[in-house]
PDB file of N, CA and C in Angstrom:
ATOM      1  N   MET A  11       1.088  -1.372  -0.196  1.00 92.00           N
ATOM      2  CA  MET A  11      -0.028   0.169   0.151  1.00 92.00           C
ATOM      3  C   MET A  11       0.918   1.366  -0.243  1.00 92.00           C
ATOM      4  N   VAL A  12       0.292   2.625  -1.588  1.00 95.00           N
ATOM      5  CA  VAL A  12       1.030   3.245  -0.568  1.00 95.00           C
ATOM      6  C   VAL A  12       0.648   4.460  -0.393  1.00 95.00           C
ATOM      7  N   ARG A  13       1.483   4.943   1.027  1.00 96.00           N
ATOM      8  CA  ARG A  13       0.770   6.475   1.754  1.00 96.00           C
ATOM      9  C   ARG A  13       0.941   7.419   0.667  1.00 96.00           C
ATOM     10  N   ASN A  14       0.140   9.405   0.975  1.00 97.00           N
ATOM     11  CA  ASN A  14       0.666   9.967   0.735  1.00 97.00           C
ATOM     12  C   ASN A  14       0.224  10.951   1.230  1.00 97.00           C
ATOM     13  N   LYS A  15       1.592  12.427   1.173  1.00 97.00           N
ATOM     14  CA  LYS A  15       1.425  12.910   2.286  1.00 97.00           C
ATOM     15  C   LYS A  15       2.094  14.528   1.024  1.00 97.00           C
ATOM     16  N   ILE A  16       0.896  15.436   1.715  1.00 97.00           N
ATOM     17  CA  ILE A  16       1.661  16.579   0.790  1.00 97.00           C
ATOM     18  C   ILE A  16       1.952  17.996   2.461  1.00 97.00           C
ATOM     19  N   VAL A  17       3.382  18.941   2.233  1.00 97.00           N
ATOM     20  CA  VAL A  17       3.193  19.111   2.334  1.00 97.00           C
ATOM     21  C   VAL A  17       3.407  21.215   1.552  1.00 97.00           C
ATOM     22  N   ARG A  18       3.261  21.593   2.875  1.00 95.00           N
ATOM     23  CA  ARG A  18       3.364  23.742   2.079  1.00 95.00           C
ATOM     24  C   ARG A  18       4.526  24.014   2.428  1.00 95.00           C
ATOM     25  N   ILE A  19       5.260  24.302   1.203  1.00 95.00           N
ATOM     26  CA  ILE A  19       5.858  25.379   1.664  1.00 95.00           C
ATOM     27  C   ILE A  19       5.539  26.921   1.663  1.00 95.00           C
ATOM     28  N   THR A  20       6.144  27.307   2.893  1.00 92.00           N
ATOM     29  CA  THR A  20       5.787  29.138   2.713  1.00 92.00           C
ATOM     30  C   THR A  20       7.145  29.415   2.728  1.00 92.00           C
ATOM     31  N   LEU A  21       7.002  30.898   2.400  1.00 93.00           N
ATOM     32  CA  LEU A  21       7.899  31.611   1.556  1.00 93.00           C
ATOM     33  C   LEU A  21       7.453  33.042   1.580  1.00 93.00           C
ATOM     34  N   MET A  22       8.528  33.538   2.592  1.00 93.00           N
ATOM     35  CA  MET A  22       8.332  35.250   3.126  1.00 93.00           C
ATOM     36  C   MET A  22       8.105  35.737   1.541  1.00 93.00           C
ATOM     37  N   GLY A  23       7.431  36.951   1.929  1.00 91.00           N
ATOM     38  CA  GLY A  23       7.011  38.009   1.183  1.00 91.00           C
ATOM     39  C   GLY A  23       7.406  39.670   1.423  1.00 91.00           C
ATOM     40  N   GLY A  24       6.997  40.019   1.312  1.00 92.00           N
ATOM     41  CA  GLY A  24       7.568  42.051   0.779  1.00 92.00           C
ATOM     42  C   GLY A  24       8.851  42.208   0.790  1.00 92.00           C
ATOM     43  N   LEU A  25      10.205  42.826   1.330  1.00 94.00           N
ATOM     44  CA  LEU A  25      11.396  43.752   0.251  1.00 94.00           C
ATOM     45  C   LEU A  25      12.078  42.173   1.535  1.00 94.00           C
ATOM     46  N   LEU A  26      11.900  42.061   2.695  1.00 94.00           N
ATOM     47  CA  LEU A  26      13.327  41.092   2.945  1.00 94.00           C
ATOM     48  C   LEU A  26      12.213  39.818   2.336  1.00 94.00           C
ATOM     49  N   GLY A  27      11.035  39.280   1.708  1.00 92.00           N
ATOM     50  CA  GLY A  27      11.592  37.834   0.733  1.00 92.00           C
ATOM     51  C   GLY A  27      12.118  38.444  -0.175  1.00 92.00           C
ATOM     52  N   LEU A  28      12.576  39.816   0.025  1.00 92.00           N
ATOM     53  CA  LEU A  28      12.729  39.808  -1.606  1.00 92.00           C
ATOM     54  C   LEU A  28      14.247  38.889  -1.645  1.00 92.00           C
ATOM     55  N   LEU A  29      15.005  39.590  -0.629  1.00 94.00           N
ATOM     56  CA  LEU A  29      16.000  39.641  -0.079  1.00 94.00           C
ATOM     57  C   LEU A  29      16.601  38.509   0.255  1.00 94.00           C
ATOM     58  N   LEU A  30      15.596  38.145   1.182  1.00 93.00           N
ATOM     59  CA  LEU A  30      16.546  36.911   1.612  1.00 93.00           C
ATOM     60  C   LEU A  30      16.095  35.866   1.540  1.00 93.00           C
ATOM     61  N   THR A  31      14.558  35.357   1.246  1.00 92.00           N
ATOM     62  CA  THR A  31      14.186  34.251   0.560  1.00 92.00           C
ATOM     63  C   THR A  31      15.223  33.105  -0.727  1.00 92.00           C
ATOM     64  N   ASN A  32      15.287  31.800  -0.224  1.00 94.00           N
ATOM     65  CA  ASN A  32      15.673  31.127  -1.476  1.00 94.00           C
ATOM     66  C   ASN A  32      14.831  29.712  -1.880  1.00 94.00           C
ATOM     67  N   PRO A  33      13.774  30.285  -3.186  1.00 94.00           N
ATOM     68  CA  PRO A  33      12.655  29.156  -3.398  1.00 94.00           C
ATOM     69  C   PRO A  33      13.499  27.919  -2.948  1.00 94.00           C
ATOM     70  N   ARG A  34      14.257  28.071  -4.017  1.00 95.00           N
ATOM     71  CA  ARG A  34      15.213  26.884  -4.477  1.00 95.00           C
ATOM     72  C   ARG A  34      16.220  25.619  -2.961  1.00 95.00           C
ATOM     73  N   ARG A  35      16.505  26.199  -2.713  1.00 96.00           N
ATOM     74  CA  ARG A  35      17.229  25.682  -1.084  1.00 96.00           C
ATOM     75  C   ARG A  35      15.781  25.758  -0.027  1.00 96.00           C
ATOM     76  N   ALA A  36      15.115  26.119  -0.469  1.00 96.00           N
ATOM     77  CA  ALA A  36      13.652  25.775   0.817  1.00 96.00           C
ATOM     78  C   ALA A  36      12.832  24.414   0.029  1.00 96.00           C
ATOM     79  N   LEU A  37      12.253  24.277  -0.941  1.00 97.00           N
ATOM     80  CA  LEU A  37      12.147  23.282  -1.882  1.00 97.00           C
ATOM     81  C   LEU A  37      13.306  22.153  -1.399  1.00 97.00           C
ATOM     82  N   GLU A  38      14.845  22.567  -2.417  1.00 97.00           N
ATOM     83  CA  GLU A  38      15.661  21.082  -1.606  1.00 97.00           C
ATOM     84  C   GLU A  38      15.764  21.052   0.319  1.00 97.00           C
ATOM     85  N   ALA A  39      16.126  21.916   1.050  1.00 97.00           N
ATOM     86  CA  ALA A  39      15.948  21.129   2.506  1.00 97.00           C
ATOM     87  C   ALA A  39      14.876  20.370   2.193  1.00 97.00           C
ATOM     88  N   CYS A  40      13.302  20.305   2.017  1.00 97.00           N
ATOM     89  CA  CYS A  40      12.226  19.591   2.151  1.00 97.00           C
ATOM     90  C   CYS A  40      12.717  19.208   1.837  1.00 97.00           C
ATOM     91  N   VAL A  41      12.711  19.221   0.706  1.00 98.00           N
ATOM     92  CA  VAL A  41      12.291  17.220  -0.085  1.00 98.00           C
ATOM     93  C   VAL A  41      14.086  16.504   0.951  1.00 98.00           C
ATOM     94  N   GLU A  42      14.877  16.999   0.549  1.00 98.00           N
ATOM     95  CA  GLU A  42      15.908  16.575   1.454  1.00 98.00           C
ATOM     96  C   GLU A  42      14.871  15.371   3.126  1.00 98.00           C
ATOM     97  N   GLN A  43      14.891  16.579   3.543  1.00 98.00           N
ATOM     98  CA  GLN A  43      14.554  15.796   5.134  1.00 98.00           C
ATOM     99  C   GLN A  43      13.346  14.939   4.878  1.00 98.00           C
ATOM    100  N   HIS A  44      12.203  15.004   3.935  1.00 98.00           N
ATOM    101  CA  HIS A  44      11.640  14.213   3.538  1.00 98.00           C
ATOM    102  C   HIS A  44      12.371  12.397   2.540  1.00 98.00           C
ATOM    103  N   ASN A  45      13.728  12.854   1.943  1.00 97.00           N
ATOM    104  CA  ASN A  45      14.017  11.478   1.560  1.00 97.00           C
ATOM    105  C   ASN A  45      14.810  10.267   3.120  1.00 97.00           C
ATOM    106  N   ASN A  46      15.250  11.323   3.566  1.00 97.00           N
ATOM    107  CA  ASN A  46      15.602  11.194   4.755  1.00 97.00           C
ATOM    108  C   ASN A  46      15.121   9.905   5.353  1.00 97.00           C
ATOM    109  N   GLU A  47      13.643  10.377   5.600  1.00 96.00           N
ATOM    110  CA  GLU A  47      12.396   9.788   5.790  1.00 96.00           C
ATOM    111  C   GLU A  47      12.277   9.003   5.820  1.00 96.00           C
ATOM    112  N   GLY A  48      12.383   8.476   3.869  1.00 96.00           N
ATOM    113  CA  GLY A  48      11.848   7.586   3.447  1.00 96.00           C
ATOM    114  C   GLY A  48      11.191   8.002   2.049  1.00 96.00           C
ATOM    115  N   TRP A  49      10.595   8.914   2.470  1.00 97.00           N
ATOM    116  CA  TRP A  49       9.340   9.665   1.561  1.00 97.00           C
ATOM    117  C   TRP A  49      10.311   9.719  -0.183  1.00 97.00           C
ATOM    118  N   ARG A  50       9.653  10.073  -0.522  1.00 97.00           N
ATOM    119  CA  ARG A  50       9.487  10.111  -2.065  1.00 97.00           C
ATOM    120  C   ARG A  50       8.993  11.085  -2.704  1.00 97.00           C
ATOM    121  N   SER A  51       9.590  12.651  -3.253  1.00 97.00           N
ATOM    122  CA  SER A  51       8.498  13.804  -4.056  1.00 97.00           C
ATOM    123  C   SER A  51       8.101  13.636  -5.350  1.00 97.00           C
ATOM    124  N   THR A  52       6.833  13.301  -5.381  1.00 97.00           N
ATOM    125  CA  THR A  52       5.893  13.238  -6.374  1.00 97.00           C
ATOM    126  C   THR A  52       5.917  14.245  -7.100  1.00 97.00           C
ATOM    127  N   ASP A  53       5.772  15.386  -6.680  1.00 97.00           N
ATOM    128  CA  ASP A  53       4.574  16.999  -7.767  1.00 97.00           C
ATOM    129  C   ASP A  53       5.627  17.109  -6.459  1.00 97.00           C
ATOM    130  N   ILE A  54       5.894  18.447  -7.394  1.00 97.00           N
ATOM    131  CA  ILE A  54       6.013  19.761  -6.217  1.00 97.00           C
ATOM    132  C   ILE A  54       4.837  21.031  -7.630  1.00 97.00           C
ATOM    133  N   ILE A  55       4.036  21.887  -7.108  1.00 96.00           N
ATOM    134  CA  ILE A  55       3.185  22.947  -7.396  1.00 96.00           C
ATOM    135  C   ILE A  55       3.393  23.756  -6.145  1.00 96.00           C
ATOM    136  N   PRO A  56       3.358  25.246  -7.973  1.00 94.00           N
ATOM    137  CA  PRO A  56       3.148  26.846  -7.189  1.00 94.00           C
ATOM    138  C   PRO A  56       2.083  26.739  -6.229  1.00 94.00           C
ATOM    139  N   HIS A  57       1.347  27.176  -4.836  1.00 90.00           N
ATOM    140  CA  HIS A  57       1.433  27.167  -4.678  1.00 90.00           C
ATOM    141  C   HIS A  57       0.059  29.545  -4.602  1.00 90.00           C
ATOM    142  N   SER A  58      -0.585  28.987  -4.952  1.00 81.00           N
ATOM    143  CA  SER A  58      -1.284  31.086  -3.738  1.00 81.00           C
ATOM    144  C   SER A  58      -2.201  30.954  -3.781  1.00 81.00           C
ATOM    145  N   GLU A  59      -1.981  32.033  -2.673  1.00 76.00           N
ATOM    146  CA  GLU A  59      -3.503  32.407  -1.951  1.00 76.00           C
ATOM    147  C   GLU A  59      -5.308  31.967  -2.544  1.00 76.00           C
ATOM    148  N   ARG A  60      -5.934  31.528  -2.636  1.00 82.00           N
ATOM    149  CA  ARG A  60      -7.538  31.840  -3.286  1.00 82.00           C
ATOM    150  C   ARG A  60      -8.581  32.198  -2.187  1.00 82.00           C
ATOM    151  N   ASN A  61      -7.604  32.345  -0.793  1.00 89.00           N
ATOM    152  CA  ASN A  61      -8.671  32.666   0.157  1.00 89.00           C
ATOM    153  C   ASN A  61      -8.792  34.460  -0.377  1.00 89.00           C
ATOM    154  N   LEU A  62     -10.102  34.690  -0.342  1.00 93.00           N
ATOM    155  CA  LEU A  62      -9.707  36.772   0.026  1.00 93.00           C
ATOM    156  C   LEU A  62      -9.399  36.797   1.357  1.00 93.00           C
ATOM    157  N   LEU A  63     -10.235  36.937   2.559  1.00 94.00           N
ATOM    158  CA  LEU A  63      -9.287  36.499   4.074  1.00 94.00           C
ATOM    159  C   LEU A  63      -8.095  36.912   4.500  1.00 94.00           C
ATOM    160  N   ILE A  64      -7.185  35.598   3.719  1.00 90.00           N
ATOM    161  CA  ILE A  64      -6.474  35.010   3.494  1.00 90.00           C
ATOM    162  C   ILE A  64      -5.282  36.583   2.854  1.00 90.00           C
ATOM    163  N   THR A  65      -5.793  36.698   1.849  1.00 90.00           N
ATOM    164  CA  THR A  65      -5.616  37.735   0.928  1.00 90.00           C
ATOM    165  C   THR A  65      -5.708  38.992   2.008  1.00 90.00           C
ATOM    166  N   ILE A  66      -6.352  39.327   2.202  1.00 94.00           N
ATOM    167  CA  ILE A  66      -6.615  41.194   3.088  1.00 94.00           C
ATOM    168  C   ILE A  66      -5.221  41.215   3.826  1.00 94.00           C
ATOM    169  N   VAL A  67      -5.656  39.386   4.725  1.00 93.00           N
ATOM    170  CA  VAL A  67      -4.055  38.800   6.028  1.00 93.00           C
ATOM    171  C   VAL A  67      -3.080  40.444   5.300  1.00 93.00           C
ATOM    172  N   GLN A  68      -2.360  39.344   4.422  1.00 92.00           N
ATOM    173  CA  GLN A  68      -1.538  39.075   3.153  1.00 92.00           C
ATOM    174  C   GLN A  68      -1.177  40.848   3.532  1.00 92.00           C
ATOM    175  N   ILE A  69      -2.131  41.752   3.562  1.00 94.00           N
ATOM    176  CA  ILE A  69      -1.906  43.146   2.293  1.00 94.00           C
ATOM    177  C   ILE A  69      -2.081  43.783   3.579  1.00 94.00           C
ATOM    178  N   VAL A  70      -2.952  43.805   4.987  1.00 96.00           N
ATOM    179  CA  VAL A  70      -2.796  44.431   5.823  1.00 96.00           C
ATOM    180  C   VAL A  70      -1.428  44.521   6.633  1.00 96.00           C
ATOM    181  N   LEU A  71      -0.518  42.243   6.739  1.00 95.00           N
ATOM    182  CA  LEU A  71       0.730  43.002   7.535  1.00 95.00           C
ATOM    183  C   LEU A  71       1.646  43.444   6.437  1.00 95.00           C
ATOM    184  N   LEU A  72       1.294  43.452   5.158  1.00 95.00           N
ATOM    185  CA  LEU A  72       2.292  44.150   4.516  1.00 95.00           C
ATOM    186  C   LEU A  72       2.786  45.675   4.696  1.00 95.00           C
ATOM    187  N   ILE A  73       1.005  46.581   4.305  1.00 96.00           N
ATOM    188  CA  ILE A  73       0.862  48.027   4.498  1.00 96.00           C
ATOM    189  C   ILE A  73       1.664  47.524   6.364  1.00 96.00           C
ATOM    190  N   GLY A  74       1.130  47.325   7.185  1.00 97.00           N
ATOM    191  CA  GLY A  74       1.545  46.982   8.706  1.00 97.00           C
ATOM    192  C   GLY A  74       3.305  47.191   9.438  1.00 97.00           C
ATOM    193  N   THR A  75       3.951  46.562   7.723  1.00 96.00           N
ATOM    194  CA  THR A  75       4.864  46.902   8.128  1.00 96.00           C
ATOM    195  C   THR A  75       6.022  47.343   7.259  1.00 96.00           C
ATOM    196  N   LEU A  76       5.021  48.119   6.471  1.00 96.00           N
ATOM    197  CA  LEU A  76       5.305  49.518   5.212  1.00 96.00           C
ATOM    198  C   LEU A  76       6.359  48.159   3.947  1.00 96.00           C
ATOM    199  N   GLY A  77       5.757  47.702   4.016  1.00 94.00           N
ATOM    200  CA  GLY A  77       6.184  46.384   3.450  1.00 94.00           C
ATOM    201  C   GLY A  77       7.306  45.905   3.290  1.00 94.00           C
ATOM    202  N   LEU A  78       8.453  45.861   5.161  1.00 96.00           N
ATOM    203  CA  LEU A  78       8.973  45.085   4.992  1.00 96.00           C
ATOM    204  C   LEU A  78       8.366  43.315   4.654  1.00 96.00           C
ATOM    205  N   TRP A  79       7.656  42.736   5.010  1.00 95.00           N
ATOM    206  CA  TRP A  79       7.585  41.500   5.342  1.00 95.00           C
ATOM    207  C   TRP A  79       5.451  41.409   5.354  1.00 95.00           C
ATOM    208  N   THR A  80       5.422  39.605   5.026  1.00 93.00           N
ATOM    209  CA  THR A  80       4.402  39.117   5.098  1.00 93.00           C
ATOM    210  C   THR A  80       5.098  37.957   4.312  1.00 93.00           C
ATOM    211  N   PHE A  81       3.401  36.740   4.645  1.00 90.00           N
ATOM    212  CA  PHE A  81       3.369  35.834   5.009  1.00 90.00           C
ATOM    213  C   PHE A  81       3.688  35.485   3.178  1.00 90.00           C
ATOM    214  N   GLY A  82       3.799  34.764   3.093  1.00 83.00           N
ATOM    215  CA  GLY A  82       4.409  35.399   1.155  1.00 83.00           C
ATOM    216  C   GLY A  82       3.432  33.789   0.041  1.00 83.00           C
ATOM    217  N   ALA A  83       3.277  32.965  -1.049  1.00 85.00           N
ATOM    218  CA  ALA A  83       2.783  32.154  -1.647  1.00 85.00           C
ATOM    219  C   ALA A  83       4.014  30.622  -0.915  1.00 85.00           C
ATOM    220  N   GLY A  84       4.853  30.434  -1.457  1.00 93.00           N
ATOM    221  CA  GLY A  84       5.054  28.843  -2.007  1.00 93.00           C
ATOM    222  C   GLY A  84       4.434  28.032  -2.651  1.00 93.00           C
ATOM    223  N   TYR A  85       4.766  26.330  -2.060  1.00 96.00           N
ATOM    224  CA  TYR A  85       4.832  25.196  -2.121  1.00 96.00           C
ATOM    225  C   TYR A  85       3.639  24.347  -1.953  1.00 96.00           C
ATOM    226  N   LEU A  86       3.425  23.573  -2.667  1.00 96.00           N
ATOM    227  CA  LEU A  86       3.127  22.550  -2.180  1.00 96.00           C
ATOM    228  C   LEU A  86       3.677  20.714  -2.859  1.00 96.00           C
ATOM    229  N   VAL A  87       4.548  20.439  -2.260  1.00 98.00           N
ATOM    230  CA  VAL A  87       4.820  19.371  -2.076  1.00 98.00           C
ATOM    231  C   VAL A  87       4.327  17.742  -2.067  1.00 98.00           C
ATOM    232  N   MET A  88       4.185  17.552  -2.987  1.00 98.00           N
ATOM    233  CA  MET A  88       3.029  16.039  -3.129  1.00 98.00           C
ATOM    234  C   MET A  88       4.513  15.055  -2.704  1.00 98.00           C
ATOM    235  N   PHE A  89       3.972  13.671  -1.769  1.00 98.00           N
ATOM    236  CA  PHE A  89       5.579  12.949  -1.351  1.00 98.00           C
ATOM    237  C   PHE A  89       4.347  12.170  -1.118  1.00 98.00           C
ATOM    238  N   GLU A  90       5.280  10.249  -1.823  1.00 98.00           N
ATOM    239  CA  GLU A  90       4.257   8.569  -1.512  1.00 98.00           C
ATOM    240  C   GLU A  90       5.534   8.141  -0.558  1.00 98.00           C
ATOM    241  N   LYS A  91       5.309   6.732  -0.020  1.00 97.00           N
ATOM    242  CA  LYS A  91       6.481   6.012   0.477  1.00 97.00           C
ATOM    243  C   LYS A  91       5.196   4.703   0.549  1.00 97.00           C
ATOM    244  N   GLU A  92       6.354   2.678   0.456  1.00 94.00           N
ATOM    245  CA  GLU A  92       5.718   3.096   0.529  1.00 94.00           C
ATOM    246  C   GLU A  92       4.944   2.102   1.855  1.00 94.00           C
ATOM    247  N   ASP A  93       4.341   1.858   2.689  1.00 88.00           N
ATOM    248  CA  ASP A  93       4.210   1.234   3.396  1.00 88.00           C
ATOM    249  C   ASP A  93       4.356  -0.271   3.361  1.00 88.00           C
ATOM    250  N   ARG A  94       4.734  -0.613   4.745  1.00 77.00           N
ATOM    251  CA  ARG A  94       4.487  -2.110   4.935  1.00 77.00           C
ATOM    252  C   ARG A  94       3.782  -2.688   6.403  1.00 77.00           C
TER     253      ARG A  94
END
């Protein structure tokens, strides 16, 4: 039997996210960690927020921090593992 697992990788947004976030490194770290636990990555998809309330909260945070920080979108990574 195969078990599946979906992990969300959230990236920083705003000016700090632009300067400090490396999406490739975040993806590599996540995949490597799960590979060490026996999981195999099957799919990686960009995640964008489609919830109006979350989008409003992101904008308010961005305005409140003068454009420095908000939580951004990210990636959804699907893993699978043989269950014995």
